[in-house]
PDB file of C-alpha atoms in Angstrom:
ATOM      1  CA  UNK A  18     -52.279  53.945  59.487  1.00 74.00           C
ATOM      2  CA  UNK A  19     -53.116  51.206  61.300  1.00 82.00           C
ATOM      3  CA  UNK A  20     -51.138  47.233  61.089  1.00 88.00           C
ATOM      4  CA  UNK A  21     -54.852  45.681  60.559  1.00 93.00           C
ATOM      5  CA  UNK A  22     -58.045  47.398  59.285  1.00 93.00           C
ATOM      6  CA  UNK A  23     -61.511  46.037  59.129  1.00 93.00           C
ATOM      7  CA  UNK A  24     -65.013  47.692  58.642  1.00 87.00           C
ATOM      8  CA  UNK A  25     -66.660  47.711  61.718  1.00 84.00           C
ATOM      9  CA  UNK A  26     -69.860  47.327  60.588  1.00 84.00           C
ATOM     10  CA  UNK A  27     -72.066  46.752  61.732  1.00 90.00           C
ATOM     11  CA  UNK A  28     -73.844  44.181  59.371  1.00 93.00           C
ATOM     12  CA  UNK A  29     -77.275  43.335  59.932  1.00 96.00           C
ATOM     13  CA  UNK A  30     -77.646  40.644  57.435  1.00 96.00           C
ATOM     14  CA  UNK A  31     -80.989  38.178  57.177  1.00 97.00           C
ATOM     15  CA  UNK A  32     -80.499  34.160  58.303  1.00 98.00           C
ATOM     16  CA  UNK A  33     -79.309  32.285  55.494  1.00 97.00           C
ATOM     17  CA  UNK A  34     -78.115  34.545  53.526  1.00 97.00           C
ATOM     18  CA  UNK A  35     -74.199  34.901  52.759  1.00 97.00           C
ATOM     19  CA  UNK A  36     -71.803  37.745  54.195  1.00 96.00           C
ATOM     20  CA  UNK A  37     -68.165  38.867  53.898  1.00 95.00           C
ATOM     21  CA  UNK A  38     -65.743  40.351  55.736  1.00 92.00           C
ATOM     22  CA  UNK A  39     -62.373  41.913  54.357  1.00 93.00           C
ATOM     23  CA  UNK A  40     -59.804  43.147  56.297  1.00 95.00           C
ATOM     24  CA  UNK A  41     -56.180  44.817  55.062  1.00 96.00           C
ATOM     25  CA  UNK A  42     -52.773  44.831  57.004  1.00 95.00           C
ATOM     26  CA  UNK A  43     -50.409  47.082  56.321  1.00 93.00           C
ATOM     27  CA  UNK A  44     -46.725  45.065  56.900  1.00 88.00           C
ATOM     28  CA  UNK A  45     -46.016  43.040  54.405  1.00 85.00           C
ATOM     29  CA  UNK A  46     -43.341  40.933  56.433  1.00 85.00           C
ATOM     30  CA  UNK A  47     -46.914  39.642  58.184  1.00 83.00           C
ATOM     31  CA  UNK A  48     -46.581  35.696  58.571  1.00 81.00           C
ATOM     32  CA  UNK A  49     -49.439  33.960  59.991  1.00 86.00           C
ATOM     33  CA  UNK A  50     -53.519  35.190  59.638  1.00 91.00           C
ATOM     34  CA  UNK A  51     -56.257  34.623  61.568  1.00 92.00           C
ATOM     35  CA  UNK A  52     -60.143  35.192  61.849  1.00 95.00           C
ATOM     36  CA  UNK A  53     -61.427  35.146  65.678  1.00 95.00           C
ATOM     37  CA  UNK A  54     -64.830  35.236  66.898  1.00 97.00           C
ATOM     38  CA  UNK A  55     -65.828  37.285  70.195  1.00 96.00           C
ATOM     39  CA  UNK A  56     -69.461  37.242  71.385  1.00 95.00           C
ATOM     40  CA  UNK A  57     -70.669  39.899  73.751  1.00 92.00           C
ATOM     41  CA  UNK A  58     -68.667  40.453  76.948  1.00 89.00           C
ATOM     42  CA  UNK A  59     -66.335  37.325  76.219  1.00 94.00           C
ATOM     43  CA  UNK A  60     -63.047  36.249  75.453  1.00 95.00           C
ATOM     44  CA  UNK A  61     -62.073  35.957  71.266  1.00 95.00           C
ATOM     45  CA  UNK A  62     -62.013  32.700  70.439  1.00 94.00           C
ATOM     46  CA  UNK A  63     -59.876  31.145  66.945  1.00 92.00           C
ATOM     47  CA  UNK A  64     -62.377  30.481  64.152  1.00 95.00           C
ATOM     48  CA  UNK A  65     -60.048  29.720  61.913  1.00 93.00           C
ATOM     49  CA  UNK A  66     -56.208  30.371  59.915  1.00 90.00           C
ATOM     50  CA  UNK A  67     -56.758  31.760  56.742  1.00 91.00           C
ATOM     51  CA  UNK A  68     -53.695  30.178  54.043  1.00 85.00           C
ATOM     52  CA  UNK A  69     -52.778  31.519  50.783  1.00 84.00           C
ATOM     53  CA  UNK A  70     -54.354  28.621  49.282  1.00 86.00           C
ATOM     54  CA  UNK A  71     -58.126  29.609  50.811  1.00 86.00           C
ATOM     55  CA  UNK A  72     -59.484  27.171  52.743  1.00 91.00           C
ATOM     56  CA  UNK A  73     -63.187  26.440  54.137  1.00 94.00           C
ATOM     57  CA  UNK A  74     -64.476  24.875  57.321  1.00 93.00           C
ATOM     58  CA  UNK A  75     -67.722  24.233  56.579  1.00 96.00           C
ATOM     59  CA  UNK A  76     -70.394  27.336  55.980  1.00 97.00           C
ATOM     60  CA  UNK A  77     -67.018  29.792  56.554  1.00 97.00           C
ATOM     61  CA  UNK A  78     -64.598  30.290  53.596  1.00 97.00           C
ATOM     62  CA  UNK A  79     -61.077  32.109  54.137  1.00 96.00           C
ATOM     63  CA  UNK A  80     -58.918  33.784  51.715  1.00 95.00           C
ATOM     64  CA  UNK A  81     -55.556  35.732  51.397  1.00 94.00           C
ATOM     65  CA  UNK A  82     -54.140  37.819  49.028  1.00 93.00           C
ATOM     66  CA  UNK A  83     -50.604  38.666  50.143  1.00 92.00           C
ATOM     67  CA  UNK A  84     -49.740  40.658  46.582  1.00 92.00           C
ATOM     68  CA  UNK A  85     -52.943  43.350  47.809  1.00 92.00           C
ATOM     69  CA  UNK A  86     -52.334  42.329  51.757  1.00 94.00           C
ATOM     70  CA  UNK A  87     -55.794  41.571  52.047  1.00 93.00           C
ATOM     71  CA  UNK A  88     -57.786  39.013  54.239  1.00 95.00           C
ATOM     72  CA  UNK A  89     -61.698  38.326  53.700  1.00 95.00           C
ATOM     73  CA  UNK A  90     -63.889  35.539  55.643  1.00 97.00           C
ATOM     74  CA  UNK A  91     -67.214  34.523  53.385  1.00 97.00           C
ATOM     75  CA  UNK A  92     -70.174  33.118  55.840  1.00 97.00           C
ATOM     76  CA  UNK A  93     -72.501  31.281  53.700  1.00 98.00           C
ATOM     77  CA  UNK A  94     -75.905  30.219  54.826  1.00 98.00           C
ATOM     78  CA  UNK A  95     -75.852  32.098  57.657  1.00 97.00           C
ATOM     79  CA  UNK A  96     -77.291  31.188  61.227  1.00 98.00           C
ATOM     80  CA  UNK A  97     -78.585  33.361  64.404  1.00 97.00           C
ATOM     81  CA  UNK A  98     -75.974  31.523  66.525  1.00 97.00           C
ATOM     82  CA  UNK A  99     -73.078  33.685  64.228  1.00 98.00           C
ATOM     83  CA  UNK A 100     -73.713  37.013  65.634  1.00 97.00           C
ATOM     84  CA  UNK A 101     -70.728  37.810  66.988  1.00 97.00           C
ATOM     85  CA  UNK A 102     -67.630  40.551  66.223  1.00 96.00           C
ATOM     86  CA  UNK A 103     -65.619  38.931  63.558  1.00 97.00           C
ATOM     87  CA  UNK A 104     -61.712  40.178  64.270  1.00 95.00           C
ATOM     88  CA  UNK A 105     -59.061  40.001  61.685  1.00 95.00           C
ATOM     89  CA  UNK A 106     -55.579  39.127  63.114  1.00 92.00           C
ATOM     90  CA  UNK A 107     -51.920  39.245  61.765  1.00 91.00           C
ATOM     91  CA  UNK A 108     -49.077  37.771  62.920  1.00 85.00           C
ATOM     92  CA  UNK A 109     -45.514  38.347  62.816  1.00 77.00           C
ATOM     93  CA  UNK A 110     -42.547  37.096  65.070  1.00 72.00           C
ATOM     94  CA  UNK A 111     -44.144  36.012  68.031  1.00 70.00           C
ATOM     95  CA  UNK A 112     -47.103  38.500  68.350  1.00 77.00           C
ATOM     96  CA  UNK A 113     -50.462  39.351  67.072  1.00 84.00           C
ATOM     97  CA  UNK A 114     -52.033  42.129  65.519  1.00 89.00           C
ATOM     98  CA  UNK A 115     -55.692  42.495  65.914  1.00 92.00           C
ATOM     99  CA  UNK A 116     -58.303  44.578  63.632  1.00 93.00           C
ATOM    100  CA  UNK A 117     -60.914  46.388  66.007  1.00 92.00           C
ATOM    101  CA  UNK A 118     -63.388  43.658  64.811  1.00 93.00           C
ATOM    102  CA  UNK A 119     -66.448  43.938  62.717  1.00 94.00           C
ATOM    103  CA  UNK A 120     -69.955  43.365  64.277  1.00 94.00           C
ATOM    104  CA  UNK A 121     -72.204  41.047  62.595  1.00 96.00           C
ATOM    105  CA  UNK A 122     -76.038  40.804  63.455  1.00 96.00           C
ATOM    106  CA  UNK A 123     -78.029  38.083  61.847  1.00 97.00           C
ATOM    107  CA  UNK A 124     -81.630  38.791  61.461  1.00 97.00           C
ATOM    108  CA  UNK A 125     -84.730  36.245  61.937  1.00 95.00           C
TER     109      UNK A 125
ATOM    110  CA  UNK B  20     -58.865  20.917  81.197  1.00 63.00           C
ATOM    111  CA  UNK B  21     -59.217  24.719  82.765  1.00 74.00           C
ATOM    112  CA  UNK B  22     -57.075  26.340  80.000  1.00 93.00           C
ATOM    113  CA  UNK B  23     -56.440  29.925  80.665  1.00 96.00           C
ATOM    114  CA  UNK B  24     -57.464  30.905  83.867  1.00 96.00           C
ATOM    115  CA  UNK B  25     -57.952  34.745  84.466  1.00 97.00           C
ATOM    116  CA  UNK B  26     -58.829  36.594  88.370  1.00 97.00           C
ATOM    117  CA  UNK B  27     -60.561  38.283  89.553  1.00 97.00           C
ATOM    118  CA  UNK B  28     -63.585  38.439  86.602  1.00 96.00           C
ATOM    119  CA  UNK B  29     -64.310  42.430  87.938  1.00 97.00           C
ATOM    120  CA  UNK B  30     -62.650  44.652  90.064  1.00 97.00           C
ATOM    121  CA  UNK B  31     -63.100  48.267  91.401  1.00 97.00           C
ATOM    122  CA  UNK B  32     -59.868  50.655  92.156  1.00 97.00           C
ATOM    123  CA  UNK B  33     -59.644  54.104  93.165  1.00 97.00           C
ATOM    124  CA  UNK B  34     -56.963  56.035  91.455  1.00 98.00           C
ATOM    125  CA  UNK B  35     -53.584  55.513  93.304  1.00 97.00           C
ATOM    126  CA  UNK B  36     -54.355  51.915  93.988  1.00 97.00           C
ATOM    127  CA  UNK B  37     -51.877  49.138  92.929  1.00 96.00           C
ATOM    128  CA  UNK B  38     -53.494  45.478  92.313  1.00 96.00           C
ATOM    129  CA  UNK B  39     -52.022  42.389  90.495  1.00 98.00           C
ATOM    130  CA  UNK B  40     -53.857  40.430  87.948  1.00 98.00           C
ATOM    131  CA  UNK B  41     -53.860  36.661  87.600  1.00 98.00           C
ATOM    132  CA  UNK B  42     -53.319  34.596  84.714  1.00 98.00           C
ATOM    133  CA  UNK B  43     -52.190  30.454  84.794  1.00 97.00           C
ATOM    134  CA  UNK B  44     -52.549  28.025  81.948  1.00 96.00           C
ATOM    135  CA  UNK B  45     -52.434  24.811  82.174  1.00 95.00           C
ATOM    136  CA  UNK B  46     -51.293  23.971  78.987  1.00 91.00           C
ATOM    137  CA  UNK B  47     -47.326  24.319  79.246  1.00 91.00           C
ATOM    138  CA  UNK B  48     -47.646  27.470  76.642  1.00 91.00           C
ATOM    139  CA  UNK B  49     -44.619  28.761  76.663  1.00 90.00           C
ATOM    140  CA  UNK B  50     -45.259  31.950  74.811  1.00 90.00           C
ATOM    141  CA  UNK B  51     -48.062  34.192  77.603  1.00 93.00           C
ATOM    142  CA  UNK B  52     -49.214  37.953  77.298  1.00 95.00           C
ATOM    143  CA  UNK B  53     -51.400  40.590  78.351  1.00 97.00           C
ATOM    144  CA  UNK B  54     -53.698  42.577  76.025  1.00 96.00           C
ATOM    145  CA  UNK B  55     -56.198  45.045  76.815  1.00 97.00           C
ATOM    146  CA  UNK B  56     -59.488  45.530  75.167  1.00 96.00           C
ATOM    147  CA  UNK B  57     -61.168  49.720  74.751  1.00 93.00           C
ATOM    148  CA  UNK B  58     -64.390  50.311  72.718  1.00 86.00           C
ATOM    149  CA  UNK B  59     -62.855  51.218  69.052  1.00 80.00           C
ATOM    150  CA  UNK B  60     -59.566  49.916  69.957  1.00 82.00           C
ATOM    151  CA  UNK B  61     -59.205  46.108  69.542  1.00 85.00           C
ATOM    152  CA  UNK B  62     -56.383  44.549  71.559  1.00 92.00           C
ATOM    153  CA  UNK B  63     -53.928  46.306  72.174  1.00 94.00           C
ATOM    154  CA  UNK B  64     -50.728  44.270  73.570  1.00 93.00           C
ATOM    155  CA  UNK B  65     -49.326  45.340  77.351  1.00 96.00           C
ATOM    156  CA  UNK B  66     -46.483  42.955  77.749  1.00 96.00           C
ATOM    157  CA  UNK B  67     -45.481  38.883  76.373  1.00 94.00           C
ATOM    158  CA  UNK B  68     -43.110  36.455  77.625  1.00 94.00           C
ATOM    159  CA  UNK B  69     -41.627  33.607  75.731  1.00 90.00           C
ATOM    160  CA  UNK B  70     -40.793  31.227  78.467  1.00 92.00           C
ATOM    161  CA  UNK B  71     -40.028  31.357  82.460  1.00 94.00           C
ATOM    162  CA  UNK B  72     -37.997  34.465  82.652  1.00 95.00           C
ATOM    163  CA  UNK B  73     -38.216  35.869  79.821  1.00 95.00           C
ATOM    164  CA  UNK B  74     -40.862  39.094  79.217  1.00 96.00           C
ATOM    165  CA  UNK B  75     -40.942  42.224  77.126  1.00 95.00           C
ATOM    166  CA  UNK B  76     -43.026  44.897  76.252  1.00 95.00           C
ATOM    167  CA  UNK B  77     -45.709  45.395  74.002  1.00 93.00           C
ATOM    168  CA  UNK B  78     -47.669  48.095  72.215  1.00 91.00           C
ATOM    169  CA  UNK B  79     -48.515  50.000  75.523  1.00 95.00           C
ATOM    170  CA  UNK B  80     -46.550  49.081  78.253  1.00 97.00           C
ATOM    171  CA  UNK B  81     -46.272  51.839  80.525  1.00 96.00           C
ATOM    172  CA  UNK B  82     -48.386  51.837  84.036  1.00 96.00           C
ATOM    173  CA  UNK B  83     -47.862  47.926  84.349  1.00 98.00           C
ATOM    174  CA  UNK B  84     -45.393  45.343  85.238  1.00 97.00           C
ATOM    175  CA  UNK B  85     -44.889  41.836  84.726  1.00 98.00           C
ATOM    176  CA  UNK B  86     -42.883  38.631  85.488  1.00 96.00           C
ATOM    177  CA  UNK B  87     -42.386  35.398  84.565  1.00 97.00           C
ATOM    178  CA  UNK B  88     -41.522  32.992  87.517  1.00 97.00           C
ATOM    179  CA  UNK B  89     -42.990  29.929  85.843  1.00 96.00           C
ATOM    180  CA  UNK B  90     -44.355  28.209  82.700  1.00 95.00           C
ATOM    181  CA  UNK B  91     -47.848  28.446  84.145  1.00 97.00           C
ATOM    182  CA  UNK B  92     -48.315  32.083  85.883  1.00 97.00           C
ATOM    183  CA  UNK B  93     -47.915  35.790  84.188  1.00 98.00           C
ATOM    184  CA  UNK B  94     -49.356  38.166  86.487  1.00 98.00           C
ATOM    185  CA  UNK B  95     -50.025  41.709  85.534  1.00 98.00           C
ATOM    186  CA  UNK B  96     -49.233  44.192  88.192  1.00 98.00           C
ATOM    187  CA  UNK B  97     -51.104  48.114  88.120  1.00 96.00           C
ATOM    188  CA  UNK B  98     -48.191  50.181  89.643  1.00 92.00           C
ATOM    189  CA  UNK B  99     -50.526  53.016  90.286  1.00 96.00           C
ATOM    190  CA  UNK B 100     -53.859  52.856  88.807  1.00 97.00           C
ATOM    191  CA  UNK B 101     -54.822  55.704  86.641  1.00 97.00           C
ATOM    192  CA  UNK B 102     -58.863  56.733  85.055  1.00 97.00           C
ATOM    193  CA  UNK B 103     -57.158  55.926  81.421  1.00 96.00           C
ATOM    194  CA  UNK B 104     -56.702  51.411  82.588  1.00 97.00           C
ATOM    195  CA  UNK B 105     -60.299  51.152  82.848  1.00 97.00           C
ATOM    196  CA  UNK B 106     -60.609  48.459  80.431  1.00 97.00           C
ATOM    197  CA  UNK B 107     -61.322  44.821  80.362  1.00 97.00           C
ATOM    198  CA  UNK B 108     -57.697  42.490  80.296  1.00 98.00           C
ATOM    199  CA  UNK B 109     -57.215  39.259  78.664  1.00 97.00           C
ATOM    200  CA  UNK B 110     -54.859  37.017  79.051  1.00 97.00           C
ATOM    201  CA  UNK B 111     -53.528  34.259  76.477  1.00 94.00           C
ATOM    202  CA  UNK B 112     -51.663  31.860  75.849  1.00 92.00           C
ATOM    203  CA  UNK B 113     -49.953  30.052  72.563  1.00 88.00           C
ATOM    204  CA  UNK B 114     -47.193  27.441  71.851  1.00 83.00           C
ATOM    205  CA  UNK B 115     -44.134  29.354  70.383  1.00 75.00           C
ATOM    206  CA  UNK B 116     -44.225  29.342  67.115  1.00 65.00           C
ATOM    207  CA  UNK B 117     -47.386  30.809  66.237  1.00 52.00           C
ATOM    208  CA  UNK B 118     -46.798  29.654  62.371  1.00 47.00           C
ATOM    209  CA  UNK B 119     -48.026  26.437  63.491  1.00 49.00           C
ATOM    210  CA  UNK B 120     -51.436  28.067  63.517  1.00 60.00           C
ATOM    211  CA  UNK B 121     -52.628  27.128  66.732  1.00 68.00           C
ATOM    212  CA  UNK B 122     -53.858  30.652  67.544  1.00 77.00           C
ATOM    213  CA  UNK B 123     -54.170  31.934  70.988  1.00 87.00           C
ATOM    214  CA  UNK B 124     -56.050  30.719  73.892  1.00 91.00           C
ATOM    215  CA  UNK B 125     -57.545  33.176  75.819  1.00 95.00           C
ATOM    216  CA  UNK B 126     -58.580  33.756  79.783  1.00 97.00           C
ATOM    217  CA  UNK B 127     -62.405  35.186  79.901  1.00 96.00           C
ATOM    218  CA  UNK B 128     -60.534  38.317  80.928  1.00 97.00           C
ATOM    219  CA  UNK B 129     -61.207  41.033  84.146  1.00 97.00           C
ATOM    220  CA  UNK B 130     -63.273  43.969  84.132  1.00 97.00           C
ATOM    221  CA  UNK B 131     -61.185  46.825  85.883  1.00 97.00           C
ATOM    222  CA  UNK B 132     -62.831  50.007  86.468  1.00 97.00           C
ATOM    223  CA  UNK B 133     -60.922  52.887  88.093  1.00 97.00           C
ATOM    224  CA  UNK B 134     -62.570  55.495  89.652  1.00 97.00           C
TER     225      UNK B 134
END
């Protein structure tokens, strides 16, 4: 089984509607979550931690469950400029984990 | 305000062929490492160092070398390039202490093909 697991999609998902992602990870001694962002032929870039509490950064909303080990990433209102692979990423100690990403494609 | 710094962008190597691969950072990271990137695959990690000579292995270590001279450089060395390291390498880069949520910073990585 693999540490991180995500649906790879892909989505193809109209502008301005909402999407999620969910992603599972499979050590529960995991510390630290991520989601990163890669566009075509580029480096992954941090969108943004994900805390038990949930937290939002504008149109993106994080959450983790650590009872289910579970991860999911809500875009709301969603824009042309967020096609991208979405990867889900654990940490624990001093390395990280990555899910093989999940390609999102947002429609005109 | 160059961040990670990865070269060369592509390179072509015939099987047999040894070649280094440079990363710097400007950011005195202390914590560097080498991950590779394969269609289905995700990152994998190669090797990570937590300071100036410090390094260990990752997920998939074999075929490649590193060292750690200084805060700032982390080359990756090909001992003998094999058909199965065509991939595209990144490099990042991270405080230690990754609780602190930071996240990596990553080079725009190097496309190696070997033929």
């Amino acid at each position: 089984r693999k540490e991180v697991e995500q649906d790879p999609g892909p989505f193809n998902v109209p502008e301005g509607a909402t999407v999620a992602f969910n992603c599972t990870y499979s050590n529960s001694a995991s510390q630290s979550f991520f989601w990163y962002r890669q566009d075509c032929r580029k480096e992954p870039k941090l969108l943004m931690s994900v805390y038990s509490s949930g937290n939002e950064d504008g149109r993106f909303t994080a959450q983790l469950n650590r009872a289910s080990q579970y991860i999911s990433l809500l875009i709301r209102d969603s824009k042309l400029s967020d096609s991208a692979t979405y990867l889900c990423v654990v940490n624990r100690g001093e390395k990280l984990t990555f899910g093989t990403g999940t390609r999102l494609t947002i429609i005109p | 305000n160059a961040g990670v710094t990865q070269t060369p962008k592509f390179q072509v190597l015939k099987t047999g062929q040894s070649m280094t691969l440079q990363c710097a950072q400007d950011m005195n990271h202390e914590y560097m490492s080498w991950y590779r990137q394969d269609p289905g695959m995700g990152l994998r990690l190669i090797h990570y160092s937590v300071g100036a000579g410090i390094t260990d292995q990752g997920e998939v270590p074999n075929g490649y070398n590193v060292s750690r001279s200084t805060t700032e450089d982390f080359p990756l060395r090909l001992l003998s390039a094999a058909p199965s390291q065509t991939s595209v390498y990144f490099c990042a880069s991270s405080y230690v202490g990754i609780q602190s949520n930071y996240g990596y910073t990553f080079g725009s990585g190097t496309r190696l093909t070997v033929v």
